[in-house]
PDB file of C-alpha atoms and ligand atoms in Angstrom:
ATOM      1  CA  MET A  95     -84.900 -46.971 -82.938  1.00  0.00           C
ATOM      2  CA  ARG A  96     -83.711 -48.611 -86.084  1.00  0.00           C
ATOM      3  CA  SER A  97     -81.390 -46.672 -88.611  1.00  0.00           C
ATOM      4  CA  ARG A  98     -79.398 -48.288 -91.431  1.00  0.00           C
ATOM      5  CA  LEU A  99     -75.939 -47.543 -92.957  1.00  0.00           C
ATOM      6  CA  ALA A 100     -76.499 -47.588 -96.636  1.00  0.00           C
ATOM      7  CA  PRO A 101     -73.136 -46.944 -98.351  1.00  0.00           C
ATOM      8  CA  SER A 102     -72.962 -47.137-102.563  1.00  0.00           C
ATOM      9  CA  PRO A 103     -70.328 -48.823-103.685  1.00  0.00           C
ATOM     10  CA  THR A 104     -69.897 -46.351-106.809  1.00  0.00           C
ATOM     11  CA  GLY A 105     -67.141 -44.631-104.840  1.00  0.00           C
ATOM     12  CA  ALA A 106     -64.923 -45.018-101.646  1.00  0.00           C
ATOM     13  CA  LEU A 107     -65.689 -43.655 -98.205  1.00  0.00           C
ATOM     14  CA  HIS A 108     -64.389 -40.484 -97.452  1.00  0.00           C
ATOM     15  CA  LEU A 109     -64.406 -38.156 -94.397  1.00  0.00           C
ATOM     16  CA  GLY A 110     -67.568 -36.575 -95.926  1.00  0.00           C
ATOM     17  CA  ASN A 111     -69.756 -39.630 -95.823  1.00  0.00           C
ATOM     18  CA  ALA A 112     -67.789 -40.903 -92.952  1.00  0.00           C
ATOM     19  CA  ARG A 113     -68.887 -38.144 -90.636  1.00  0.00           C
ATOM     20  CA  THR A 114     -72.143 -38.756 -91.536  1.00  0.00           C
ATOM     21  CA  PHE A 115     -72.016 -42.502 -90.732  1.00  0.00           C
ATOM     22  CA  LEU A 116     -70.458 -41.638 -87.283  1.00  0.00           C
ATOM     23  CA  LEU A 117     -73.423 -39.583 -86.390  1.00  0.00           C
ATOM     24  CA  ASN A 118     -75.955 -41.908 -87.449  1.00  0.00           C
ATOM     25  CA  TRP A 119     -74.027 -44.596 -85.584  1.00  0.00           C
ATOM     26  CA  LEU A 120     -73.893 -42.378 -82.470  1.00  0.00           C
ATOM     27  CA  LEU A 121     -77.471 -41.697 -82.627  1.00  0.00           C
ATOM     28  CA  VAL A 122     -78.604 -45.354 -82.970  1.00  0.00           C
ATOM     29  CA  ARG A 123     -75.880 -46.404 -80.488  1.00  0.00           C
ATOM     30  CA  SER A 124     -76.711 -43.967 -77.660  1.00  0.00           C
ATOM     31  CA  ALA A 125     -80.248 -44.946 -78.108  1.00  0.00           C
ATOM     32  CA  GLY A 126     -79.921 -48.491 -77.551  1.00  0.00           C
ATOM     33  CA  GLY A 127     -81.012 -48.800 -81.304  1.00  0.00           C
ATOM     34  CA  ALA A 128     -80.280 -51.457 -84.031  1.00  0.00           C
ATOM     35  CA  LEU A 129     -78.337 -50.464 -87.127  1.00  0.00           C
ATOM     36  CA  PRO A 130     -78.405 -52.789 -90.095  1.00  0.00           C
ATOM     37  CA  LEU A 131     -76.350 -52.362 -93.154  1.00  0.00           C
ATOM     38  CA  ARG A 132     -77.450 -52.193 -96.860  1.00  0.00           C
ATOM     39  CA  ILE A 133     -74.989 -51.910 -99.569  1.00  0.00           C
ATOM     40  CA  GLU A 134     -76.750 -49.873-102.632  1.00  0.00           C
ATOM     41  CA  ASP A 135     -75.242 -51.836-105.385  1.00  0.00           C
ATOM     42  CA  LEU A 136     -78.204 -51.113-107.835  1.00  0.00           C
ATOM     43  CA  ASP A 137     -76.278 -48.404-109.947  1.00  0.00           C
ATOM     44  CA  GLY A 138     -74.549 -51.205-112.410  1.00  0.00           C
ATOM     45  CA  PRO A 139     -72.377 -49.529-114.494  1.00  0.00           C
ATOM     46  CA  ARG A 140     -70.962 -47.238-111.705  1.00  0.00           C
ATOM     47  CA  VAL A 141     -70.417 -49.746-109.136  1.00  0.00           C
ATOM     48  CA  LYS A 142     -66.857 -50.286-108.551  1.00  0.00           C
ATOM     49  CA  PRO A 143     -65.331 -53.636-107.824  1.00  0.00           C
ATOM     50  CA  GLY A 144     -64.295 -53.801-104.552  1.00  0.00           C
ATOM     51  CA  ALA A 145     -65.862 -50.580-103.153  1.00  0.00           C
ATOM     52  CA  ALA A 146     -68.322 -52.707-101.025  1.00  0.00           C
ATOM     53  CA  ALA A 147     -65.693 -54.627 -99.457  1.00  0.00           C
ATOM     54  CA  GLU A 148     -63.356 -51.511 -98.794  1.00  0.00           C
ATOM     55  CA  ALA A 149     -66.421 -49.696 -97.389  1.00  0.00           C
ATOM     56  CA  LEU A 150     -66.824 -52.431 -94.685  1.00  0.00           C
ATOM     57  CA  GLU A 151     -63.464 -52.610 -94.130  1.00  0.00           C
ATOM     58  CA  ASP A 152     -63.134 -48.589 -93.477  1.00  0.00           C
ATOM     59  CA  LEU A 153     -66.502 -48.856 -91.001  1.00  0.00           C
ATOM     60  CA  ARG A 154     -65.005 -51.502 -89.212  1.00  0.00           C
ATOM     61  CA  TRP A 155     -61.748 -49.536 -88.790  1.00  0.00           C
ATOM     62  CA  LEU A 156     -63.263 -46.504 -87.411  1.00  0.00           C
ATOM     63  CA  GLY A 157     -64.850 -48.655 -85.066  1.00  0.00           C
ATOM     64  CA  LEU A 158     -68.695 -48.324 -86.775  1.00  0.00           C
ATOM     65  CA  ASP A 159     -70.349 -51.531 -86.156  1.00  0.00           C
ATOM     66  CA  PHE A 160     -73.532 -52.892 -87.779  1.00  0.00           C
ATOM     67  CA  ASP A 161     -76.273 -55.503 -86.668  1.00  0.00           C
ATOM     68  CA  GLY A 162     -76.428 -58.430 -88.815  1.00  0.00           C
ATOM     69  CA  GLU A 163     -75.202 -59.311 -92.233  1.00  0.00           C
ATOM     70  CA  PRO A 164     -75.018 -56.776 -94.955  1.00  0.00           C
ATOM     71  CA  LEU A 165     -77.931 -56.720 -97.421  1.00  0.00           C
ATOM     72  CA  LEU A 166     -77.142 -56.286-101.149  1.00  0.00           C
ATOM     73  CA  GLN A 167     -79.574 -54.331-102.378  1.00  0.00           C
ATOM     74  CA  SER A 168     -79.072 -56.051-105.840  1.00  0.00           C
ATOM     75  CA  THR A 169     -80.497 -59.356-104.319  1.00  0.00           C
ATOM     76  CA  ARG A 170     -83.939 -57.485-103.778  1.00  0.00           C
ATOM     77  CA  ALA A 171     -84.915 -57.441-107.411  1.00  0.00           C
ATOM     78  CA  PRO A 172     -88.311 -59.780-106.936  1.00  0.00           C
ATOM     79  CA  ALA A 173     -89.171 -57.350-104.150  1.00  0.00           C
ATOM     80  CA  HIS A 174     -88.671 -54.093-106.113  1.00  0.00           C
ATOM     81  CA  ALA A 175     -90.602 -55.589-108.988  1.00  0.00           C
ATOM     82  CA  ALA A 176     -93.395 -56.575-106.885  1.00  0.00           C
ATOM     83  CA  ALA A 177     -93.714 -52.944-105.691  1.00  0.00           C
ATOM     84  CA  LEU A 178     -93.579 -51.541-109.183  1.00  0.00           C
ATOM     85  CA  HIS A 179     -96.368 -54.231-110.213  1.00  0.00           C
ATOM     86  CA  ARG A 180     -98.760 -52.611-107.175  1.00  0.00           C
ATOM     87  CA  LEU A 181     -97.983 -49.054-108.404  1.00  0.00           C
ATOM     88  CA  GLU A 182     -98.835 -50.037-112.068  1.00  0.00           C
ATOM     89  CA  ALA A 183    -101.827 -51.947-111.150  1.00  0.00           C
ATOM     90  CA  ALA A 184    -102.922 -48.878-109.063  1.00  0.00           C
ATOM     91  CA  GLY A 185    -102.512 -46.632-112.218  1.00  0.00           C
ATOM     92  CA  LEU A 186     -99.945 -44.520-110.707  1.00  0.00           C
ATOM     93  CA  LEU A 187     -97.460 -45.079-113.126  1.00  0.00           C
ATOM     94  CA  TYR A 188     -96.559 -44.563-116.968  1.00  0.00           C
ATOM     95  CA  PRO A 189     -94.176 -45.522-119.388  1.00  0.00           C
ATOM     96  CA  CYS A 190     -91.461 -42.798-120.503  1.00  0.00           C
ATOM     97  CA  VAL A 191     -89.247 -42.731-123.539  1.00  0.00           C
ATOM     98  CA  CYS A 192     -87.740 -39.180-122.771  1.00  0.00           C
ATOM     99  CA  THR A 193     -84.093 -39.044-123.306  1.00  0.00           C
ATOM    100  CA  ARG A 194     -82.203 -36.755-120.797  1.00  0.00           C
ATOM    101  CA  ALA A 195     -81.125 -34.234-123.744  1.00  0.00           C
ATOM    102  CA  GLU A 196     -85.235 -34.174-124.840  1.00  0.00           C
ATOM    103  CA  ILE A 197     -86.310 -33.194-121.071  1.00  0.00           C
ATOM    104  CA  GLU A 198     -83.543 -30.395-120.785  1.00  0.00           C
ATOM    105  CA  ARG A 199     -84.951 -28.897-124.273  1.00  0.00           C
ATOM    106  CA  ALA A 200     -88.478 -29.282-123.262  1.00  0.00           C
ATOM    107  CA  ALA A 201     -88.253 -27.781-119.875  1.00  0.00           C
ATOM    108  CA  SER A 202     -88.419 -24.201-119.454  1.00  0.00           C
ATOM    109  CA  ALA A 203     -85.330 -22.029-118.023  1.00  0.00           C
ATOM    110  CA  PRO A 204     -84.471 -23.390-114.642  1.00  0.00           C
ATOM    111  CA  GLN A 205     -85.813 -21.304-111.534  1.00  0.00           C
ATOM    112  CA  GLU A 206     -83.300 -19.002-110.276  1.00  0.00           C
ATOM    113  CA  GLY A 207     -81.128 -20.951-107.875  1.00  0.00           C
ATOM    114  CA  ASP A 208     -82.507 -24.188-108.168  1.00  0.00           C
ATOM    115  CA  GLY A 209     -80.108 -25.522-111.220  1.00  0.00           C
ATOM    116  CA  THR A 210     -83.170 -28.057-112.113  1.00  0.00           C
ATOM    117  CA  ALA A 211     -86.544 -28.026-113.724  1.00  0.00           C
ATOM    118  CA  PRO A 212     -89.255 -30.592-113.066  1.00  0.00           C
ATOM    119  CA  TYR A 213     -90.197 -33.159-115.380  1.00  0.00           C
ATOM    120  CA  PRO A 214     -92.262 -31.559-118.043  1.00  0.00           C
ATOM    121  CA  GLY A 215     -94.653 -34.503-118.227  1.00  0.00           C
ATOM    122  CA  THR A 216     -93.963 -35.054-122.022  1.00  0.00           C
ATOM    123  CA  CYS A 217     -94.898 -38.745-121.787  1.00  0.00           C
ATOM    124  CA  ARG A 218     -97.983 -38.557-119.207  1.00  0.00           C
ATOM    125  CA  GLY A 219    -100.776 -39.927-120.924  1.00  0.00           C
ATOM    126  CA  ARG A 220     -98.925 -40.405-124.237  1.00  0.00           C
ATOM    127  CA  PHE A 221     -99.008 -43.984-124.734  1.00  0.00           C
ATOM    128  CA  ALA A 222    -101.406 -46.519-123.212  1.00  0.00           C
ATOM    129  CA  SER A 223     -99.079 -49.412-122.572  1.00  0.00           C
ATOM    130  CA  ALA A 224     -95.170 -50.015-122.766  1.00  0.00           C
ATOM    131  CA  GLU A 225     -95.792 -51.741-125.830  1.00  0.00           C
ATOM    132  CA  GLU A 226     -96.826 -48.853-127.191  1.00  0.00           C
ATOM    133  CA  ALA A 227     -94.325 -46.821-126.005  1.00  0.00           C
ATOM    134  CA  ARG A 228     -91.641 -49.033-127.663  1.00  0.00           C
ATOM    135  CA  ALA A 229     -93.337 -49.399-130.848  1.00  0.00           C
ATOM    136  CA  ALA A 230     -93.483 -45.835-131.349  1.00  0.00           C
ATOM    137  CA  SER A 231     -90.071 -44.872-130.207  1.00  0.00           C
ATOM    138  CA  GLY A 232     -87.754 -47.802-131.045  1.00  0.00           C
ATOM    139  CA  ARG A 233     -86.800 -47.356-127.022  1.00  0.00           C
ATOM    140  CA  GLU A 234     -87.442 -49.232-124.031  1.00  0.00           C
ATOM    141  CA  PRO A 235     -89.413 -47.134-121.434  1.00  0.00           C
ATOM    142  CA  ALA A 236     -88.322 -46.292-118.021  1.00  0.00           C
ATOM    143  CA  TRP A 237     -91.492 -45.742-115.624  1.00  0.00           C
ATOM    144  CA  ARG A 238     -92.356 -42.830-113.937  1.00  0.00           C
ATOM    145  CA  PHE A 239     -94.417 -42.156-111.070  1.00  0.00           C
ATOM    146  CA  ARG A 240     -97.314 -39.708-111.546  1.00  0.00           C
ATOM    147  CA  VAL A 241     -97.168 -36.639-108.624  1.00  0.00           C
ATOM    148  CA  ASP A 242    -100.328 -34.821-107.748  1.00  0.00           C
ATOM    149  CA  PRO A 243     -99.748 -31.141-108.967  1.00  0.00           C
ATOM    150  CA  ASP A 244    -101.151 -30.075-105.887  1.00  0.00           C
ATOM    151  CA  ARG A 245     -99.942 -32.415-103.216  1.00  0.00           C
ATOM    152  CA  GLU A 246     -97.743 -31.001-100.502  1.00  0.00           C
ATOM    153  CA  VAL A 247     -95.564 -33.125 -98.334  1.00  0.00           C
ATOM    154  CA  ALA A 248     -94.801 -31.761 -94.897  1.00  0.00           C
ATOM    155  CA  PHE A 249     -92.459 -33.668 -92.634  1.00  0.00           C
ATOM    156  CA  GLU A 250     -90.507 -33.030 -89.010  1.00  0.00           C
ATOM    157  CA  ASP A 251     -86.752 -33.592 -90.132  1.00  0.00           C
ATOM    158  CA  GLY A 252     -85.078 -34.858 -86.827  1.00  0.00           C
ATOM    159  CA  PHE A 253     -82.276 -32.192 -87.508  1.00  0.00           C
ATOM    160  CA  ARG A 254     -83.954 -29.379 -89.300  1.00  0.00           C
ATOM    161  CA  GLY A 255     -87.245 -29.112 -88.220  1.00  0.00           C
ATOM    162  CA  PRO A 256     -90.425 -28.735 -90.170  1.00  0.00           C
ATOM    163  CA  VAL A 257     -89.724 -29.105 -93.970  1.00  0.00           C
ATOM    164  CA  ARG A 258     -92.333 -28.742 -96.433  1.00  0.00           C
ATOM    165  CA  ASP A 259     -92.010 -29.641-100.469  1.00  0.00           C
ATOM    166  CA  ARG A 260     -94.088 -29.815-103.446  1.00  0.00           C
ATOM    167  CA  PRO A 261     -92.702 -32.333-105.555  1.00  0.00           C
ATOM    168  CA  ALA A 262     -94.691 -31.515-108.826  1.00  0.00           C
ATOM    169  CA  ARG A 263     -92.623 -28.159-108.746  1.00  0.00           C
ATOM    170  CA  THR A 264     -89.193 -29.216-107.522  1.00  0.00           C
ATOM    171  CA  CYS A 265     -89.401 -32.518-109.522  1.00  0.00           C
ATOM    172  CA  GLY A 266     -92.256 -33.492-111.219  1.00  0.00           C
ATOM    173  CA  ASP A 267     -93.290 -37.115-112.438  1.00  0.00           C
ATOM    174  CA  PHE A 268     -89.846 -39.407-111.340  1.00  0.00           C
ATOM    175  CA  VAL A 269     -88.600 -42.327-112.349  1.00  0.00           C
ATOM    176  CA  VAL A 270     -88.903 -45.505-110.274  1.00  0.00           C
ATOM    177  CA  ALA A 271     -87.759 -48.105-112.907  1.00  0.00           C
ATOM    178  CA  LYS A 272     -85.130 -47.653-115.437  1.00  0.00           C
ATOM    179  CA  ARG A 273     -84.828 -48.518-119.138  1.00  0.00           C
ATOM    180  CA  ASP A 274     -83.328 -52.003-118.020  1.00  0.00           C
ATOM    181  CA  GLY A 275     -86.310 -52.889-115.746  1.00  0.00           C
ATOM    182  CA  GLY A 276     -84.257 -52.365-112.425  1.00  0.00           C
ATOM    183  CA  ALA A 277     -85.754 -50.178-109.972  1.00  0.00           C
ATOM    184  CA  ALA A 278     -84.742 -46.758-109.482  1.00  0.00           C
ATOM    185  CA  TYR A 279     -83.006 -45.547-106.143  1.00  0.00           C
ATOM    186  CA  GLN A 280     -86.558 -43.826-104.907  1.00  0.00           C
ATOM    187  CA  LEU A 281     -88.427 -47.006-104.683  1.00  0.00           C
ATOM    188  CA  ALA A 282     -85.493 -49.369-103.942  1.00  0.00           C
ATOM    189  CA  VAL A 283     -84.763 -47.274-100.949  1.00  0.00           C
ATOM    190  CA  VAL A 284     -88.323 -47.197 -99.701  1.00  0.00           C
ATOM    191  CA  VAL A 285     -89.043 -51.061-100.333  1.00  0.00           C
ATOM    192  CA  ASP A 286     -85.846 -52.204 -98.765  1.00  0.00           C
ATOM    193  CA  ASP A 287     -86.154 -49.475 -95.840  1.00  0.00           C
ATOM    194  CA  ALA A 288     -89.447 -51.160 -95.185  1.00  0.00           C
ATOM    195  CA  PHE A 289     -88.017 -54.849 -95.447  1.00  0.00           C
ATOM    196  CA  GLN A 290     -85.175 -53.805 -93.072  1.00  0.00           C
ATOM    197  CA  GLY A 291     -87.633 -52.419 -90.337  1.00  0.00           C
ATOM    198  CA  VAL A 292     -85.984 -49.196 -90.806  1.00  0.00           C
ATOM    199  CA  ASP A 293     -87.966 -46.534 -88.485  1.00  0.00           C
ATOM    200  CA  THR A 294     -85.292 -43.733 -88.812  1.00  0.00           C
ATOM    201  CA  VAL A 295     -83.090 -42.439 -91.824  1.00  0.00           C
ATOM    202  CA  VAL A 296     -80.239 -40.837 -91.153  1.00  0.00           C
ATOM    203  CA  ARG A 297     -78.346 -39.238 -94.313  1.00  0.00           C
ATOM    204  CA  GLY A 298     -76.810 -36.238 -95.752  1.00  0.00           C
ATOM    205  CA  ASP A 299     -78.643 -33.029 -96.778  1.00  0.00           C
ATOM    206  CA  ASP A 300     -78.093 -33.689-100.503  1.00  0.00           C
ATOM    207  CA  LEU A 301     -80.845 -35.963-100.284  1.00  0.00           C
ATOM    208  CA  LEU A 302     -83.356 -33.780 -98.727  1.00  0.00           C
ATOM    209  CA  PRO A 303     -85.214 -33.278-102.154  1.00  0.00           C
ATOM    210  CA  SER A 304     -85.809 -37.050-102.215  1.00  0.00           C
ATOM    211  CA  THR A 305     -87.531 -37.348 -99.022  1.00  0.00           C
ATOM    212  CA  ALA A 306     -90.821 -36.006-100.211  1.00  0.00           C
ATOM    213  CA  LEU A 307     -90.638 -38.514-103.231  1.00  0.00           C
ATOM    214  CA  GLN A 308     -90.085 -41.568-101.093  1.00  0.00           C
ATOM    215  CA  ILE A 309     -92.801 -40.182 -98.884  1.00  0.00           C
ATOM    216  CA  LEU A 310     -95.261 -40.294-101.800  1.00  0.00           C
ATOM    217  CA  LEU A 311     -94.192 -43.513-102.429  1.00  0.00           C
ATOM    218  CA  CYS A 312     -94.387 -45.130 -99.057  1.00  0.00           C
ATOM    219  CA  GLY A 313     -98.162 -43.866 -99.149  1.00  0.00           C
ATOM    220  CA  ALA A 314     -98.582 -45.436-102.350  1.00  0.00           C
ATOM    221  CA  LEU A 315     -97.516 -48.752-101.278  1.00  0.00           C
ATOM    222  CA  GLY A 316     -98.985 -48.704 -97.853  1.00  0.00           C
ATOM    223  CA  LEU A 317     -95.517 -48.559 -96.197  1.00  0.00           C
ATOM    224  CA  PRO A 318     -94.766 -46.789 -92.787  1.00  0.00           C
ATOM    225  CA  VAL A 319     -92.968 -43.423 -93.289  1.00  0.00           C
ATOM    226  CA  PRO A 320     -90.028 -43.489 -91.245  1.00  0.00           C
ATOM    227  CA  ARG A 321     -88.705 -40.628 -89.175  1.00  0.00           C
ATOM    228  CA  HIS A 322     -85.913 -38.489 -91.390  1.00  0.00           C
ATOM    229  CA  VAL A 323     -82.661 -36.666 -90.126  1.00  0.00           C
ATOM    230  CA  HIS A 324     -80.668 -34.792 -92.744  1.00  0.00           C
ATOM    231  CA  LEU A 325     -77.312 -33.915 -91.948  1.00  0.00           C
ATOM    232  CA  PRO A 326     -75.355 -31.006 -93.075  1.00  0.00           C
ATOM    233  CA  LEU A 327     -72.850 -32.005 -95.772  1.00  0.00           C
ATOM    234  CA  VAL A 328     -68.961 -31.563 -95.539  1.00  0.00           C
ATOM    235  CA  ARG A 329     -67.820 -29.252 -98.260  1.00  0.00           C
ATOM    236  CA  GLY A 330     -64.431 -28.094 -99.954  1.00  0.00           C
ATOM    237  CA  PRO A 331     -62.613 -25.123 -99.378  1.00  0.00           C
ATOM    238  CA  ASP A 332     -64.420 -23.610-102.347  1.00  0.00           C
ATOM    239  CA  GLY A 333     -68.064 -24.698-100.872  1.00  0.00           C
ATOM    240  CA  ARG A 334     -68.780 -27.681-102.918  1.00  0.00           C
ATOM    241  CA  ARG A 335     -69.817 -30.905-101.796  1.00  0.00           C
ATOM    242  CA  LEU A 336     -66.611 -32.934-100.585  1.00  0.00           C
ATOM    243  CA  ALA A 337     -65.169 -34.873-103.773  1.00  0.00           C
ATOM    244  CA  LYS A 338     -62.143 -35.881-105.320  1.00  0.00           C
ATOM    245  CA  ARG A 339     -61.192 -32.360-106.671  1.00  0.00           C
ATOM    246  CA  HIS A 340     -60.780 -31.625-103.029  1.00  0.00           C
ATOM    247  CA  GLY A 341     -57.711 -33.883-102.758  1.00  0.00           C
ATOM    248  CA  ASP A 342     -57.794 -37.472-101.560  1.00  0.00           C
ATOM    249  CA  THR A 343     -59.766 -37.532 -98.309  1.00  0.00           C
ATOM    250  CA  ARG A 344     -60.272 -41.462 -98.626  1.00  0.00           C
ATOM    251  CA  ILE A 345     -60.640 -43.114 -95.391  1.00  0.00           C
ATOM    252  CA  ALA A 346     -58.624 -46.017 -96.869  1.00  0.00           C
ATOM    253  CA  ARG A 347     -55.696 -43.536 -97.766  1.00  0.00           C
ATOM    254  CA  PHE A 348     -55.260 -42.720 -93.920  1.00  0.00           C
ATOM    255  CA  ARG A 349     -55.994 -46.457 -92.816  1.00  0.00           C
ATOM    256  CA  GLU A 350     -53.295 -47.561 -95.526  1.00  0.00           C
ATOM    257  CA  ALA A 351     -50.830 -44.712 -94.407  1.00  0.00           C
ATOM    258  CA  GLY A 352     -51.121 -46.099 -90.732  1.00  0.00           C
ATOM    259  CA  VAL A 353     -52.685 -42.951 -89.368  1.00  0.00           C
ATOM    260  CA  PRO A 354     -54.315 -44.424 -86.191  1.00  0.00           C
ATOM    261  CA  ALA A 355     -58.213 -44.316 -86.570  1.00  0.00           C
ATOM    262  CA  GLU A 356     -58.662 -42.379 -83.369  1.00  0.00           C
ATOM    263  CA  ARG A 357     -57.132 -39.448 -85.317  1.00  0.00           C
ATOM    264  CA  VAL A 358     -59.543 -39.602 -88.046  1.00  0.00           C
ATOM    265  CA  VAL A 359     -62.567 -40.044 -85.588  1.00  0.00           C
ATOM    266  CA  GLY A 360     -61.136 -37.245 -83.819  1.00  0.00           C
ATOM    267  CA  LEU A 361     -61.229 -34.861 -86.715  1.00  0.00           C
ATOM    268  CA  LEU A 362     -65.051 -36.169 -87.680  1.00  0.00           C
ATOM    269  CA  ALA A 363     -65.869 -35.231 -83.968  1.00  0.00           C
ATOM    270  CA  ALA A 364     -64.321 -31.767 -83.750  1.00  0.00           C
ATOM    271  CA  TRP A 365     -66.638 -31.051 -87.368  1.00  0.00           C
ATOM    272  CA  SER A 366     -69.637 -32.362 -85.145  1.00  0.00           C
ATOM    273  CA  GLY A 367     -69.269 -30.297 -82.255  1.00  0.00           C
ATOM    274  CA  LEU A 368     -68.270 -33.851 -80.116  1.00  0.00           C
ATOM    275  CA  GLY A 369     -64.707 -34.742 -78.209  1.00  0.00           C
ATOM    276  CA  ASN A 370     -62.025 -32.559 -77.405  1.00  0.00           C
ATOM    277  CA  GLY A 371     -61.173 -29.994 -79.499  1.00  0.00           C
ATOM    278  CA  GLY A 372     -60.086 -32.742 -82.395  1.00  0.00           C
ATOM    279  CA  GLU A 373     -58.143 -34.727 -79.865  1.00  0.00           C
ATOM    280  CA  ALA A 374     -58.112 -38.310 -80.689  1.00  0.00           C
ATOM    281  CA  SER A 375     -61.088 -40.300 -80.014  1.00  0.00           C
ATOM    282  CA  ALA A 376     -63.358 -43.261 -80.694  1.00  0.00           C
ATOM    283  CA  PRO A 377     -67.132 -43.806 -81.500  1.00  0.00           C
ATOM    284  CA  ASP A 378     -67.295 -45.662 -78.502  1.00  0.00           C
ATOM    285  CA  LEU A 379     -66.262 -42.945 -76.216  1.00  0.00           C
ATOM    286  CA  LEU A 380     -68.299 -40.304 -78.036  1.00  0.00           C
ATOM    287  CA  ARG A 381     -71.409 -42.438 -77.433  1.00  0.00           C
ATOM    288  CA  ARG A 382     -72.034 -41.225 -73.786  1.00  0.00           C
ATOM    289  CA  GLY A 383     -74.548 -38.550 -73.629  1.00  0.00           C
ATOM    290  CA  PHE A 384     -74.320 -37.861 -77.286  1.00  0.00           C
ATOM    291  CA  ASP A 385     -76.928 -35.090 -78.269  1.00  0.00           C
ATOM    292  CA  LEU A 386     -77.917 -34.611 -82.076  1.00  0.00           C
ATOM    293  CA  ARG A 387     -78.468 -30.895 -80.948  1.00  0.00           C
ATOM    294  CA  ALA A 388     -74.751 -30.350 -80.175  1.00  0.00           C
ATOM    295  CA  VAL A 389     -73.944 -31.027 -83.619  1.00  0.00           C
ATOM    296  CA  PRO A 390     -73.397 -27.629 -85.672  1.00  0.00           C
ATOM    297  CA  ARG A 391     -76.091 -26.451 -87.936  1.00  0.00           C
ATOM    298  CA  GLY A 392     -74.245 -25.243 -90.801  1.00  0.00           C
ATOM    299  CA  ASP A 393     -72.166 -27.138 -93.441  1.00  0.00           C
ATOM    300  CA  VAL A 394     -68.748 -28.039 -92.218  1.00  0.00           C
ATOM    301  CA  VAL A 395     -65.728 -26.872 -94.609  1.00  0.00           C
ATOM    302  CA  LEU A 396     -62.854 -28.869 -94.975  1.00  0.00           C
ATOM    303  CA  ALA A 397     -59.871 -26.563 -94.279  1.00  0.00           C
ATOM    304  CA  ALA A 398     -57.236 -26.460 -97.055  1.00  0.00           C
ATOM    305  CA  GLY A 399     -54.805 -29.067 -96.483  1.00  0.00           C
ATOM    306  CA  ALA A 400     -56.691 -30.789 -93.363  1.00  0.00           C
ATOM    307  CA  GLU A 401     -55.753 -34.227 -95.028  1.00  0.00           C
ATOM    308  CA  GLU A 402     -52.164 -33.537 -95.077  1.00  0.00           C
ATOM    309  CA  ARG A 403     -52.176 -32.591 -91.324  1.00  0.00           C
ATOM    310  CA  LEU A 404     -54.118 -35.901 -90.560  1.00  0.00           C
ATOM    311  CA  LEU A 405     -51.084 -37.688 -92.346  1.00  0.00           C
ATOM    312  CA  GLY A 406     -48.428 -35.187 -91.223  1.00  0.00           C
ATOM    313  CA  GLY A 407     -47.404 -36.433 -87.964  1.00  0.00           C
ATOM    314  CA  LEU A 408     -46.515 -40.080 -89.391  1.00  0.00           C
ATOM    315  CA  ARG A 409     -44.117 -37.963 -91.852  1.00  0.00           C
ATOM    316  CA  GLY A 410     -41.948 -36.348 -89.196  1.00  0.00           C
TER     317      GLY A 410
HETATM  318  N1  LIG B1451     -76.643 -44.972-100.821  1.00  0.00           N
HETATM  319  C1  LIG B1451     -76.756 -43.650-100.663  1.00  0.00           C
HETATM  320  C2  LIG B1451     -75.629 -42.610-100.714  1.00  0.00           C
HETATM  321  O1  LIG B1451     -74.904 -43.399-100.048  1.00  0.00           O
HETATM  322  C3  LIG B1451     -77.715 -43.010 -99.348  1.00  0.00           C
HETATM  323  C4  LIG B1451     -79.134 -43.548 -99.723  1.00  0.00           C
HETATM  324  C5  LIG B1451     -79.946 -42.953 -98.379  1.00  0.00           C
HETATM  325  O2  LIG B1451     -79.620 -42.649 -97.350  1.00  0.00           O
HETATM  326  O3  LIG B1451     -81.162 -42.682 -98.588  1.00  0.00           O
HETATM  327  O4  LIG B1451     -75.551 -41.627-100.612  1.00  0.00           O
END
């Protein structure tokens, strides 16, 4: 087994993504597998200086090691460009000059419950080339991947079981290269997972809608499709995905306050049906006999004040 840790240096590691990393690590290390690390630093404007170094320090502190040197995704531009050329040469891409506001106006009312509508296909077949798109709109085009309207993608998720998705209905033609020419997340992740020899992708449920798109890209590029394992998220007491609004749950905060790492790991373990009722623990202790099936199916809810309790004992 070969998985990867793929932190984005757009924000700090917090109790939510640390729990996903812990489970990823346990799955790999209990199977004697390999775990390279990739810093997903492609989202230029949102990358926070120092966040990558801090994520590495947080992982080390928690006791989550990885194999080899970290791969910076921003160094992979030539490989991303080569993949884009291949897709373009195969007639699978088209230039798109739509702005977000235009897409929202053109889309019909979002379907009940899903909150987003698929790209309505405004630029599909509209321009013969990027030059034409530029000349007609005065904008630099992004590139979209054509999604076959009838294509259903099915895969066996290592945690959720069988998943079926029809990307044309959920997302539509999607962006693989941004206006600045750089690869979008969907493309970069597929190209870099193949480069790093990743055969198992472990990540949060929030990325589940991306998986069918990534499977389509693997097919188009002739890359092997990894096994996917999507884990439930940690949510705040209001049911929303854990974020700043729920208080400061950054790993660095506990580290800097002198909380023992074992206490933080104990909480992450308790959320995952592991360890001993939240008692202090370490990844290495949880590794023996680790079984993904012991992990509760539902989302984890951060109890109000849980992070204060982690700090609590130190304040007397
Ligand atoms: N970098 C992404 C994140 O931190 C993970 C991407 C992936 O696992 O495919 O959310």
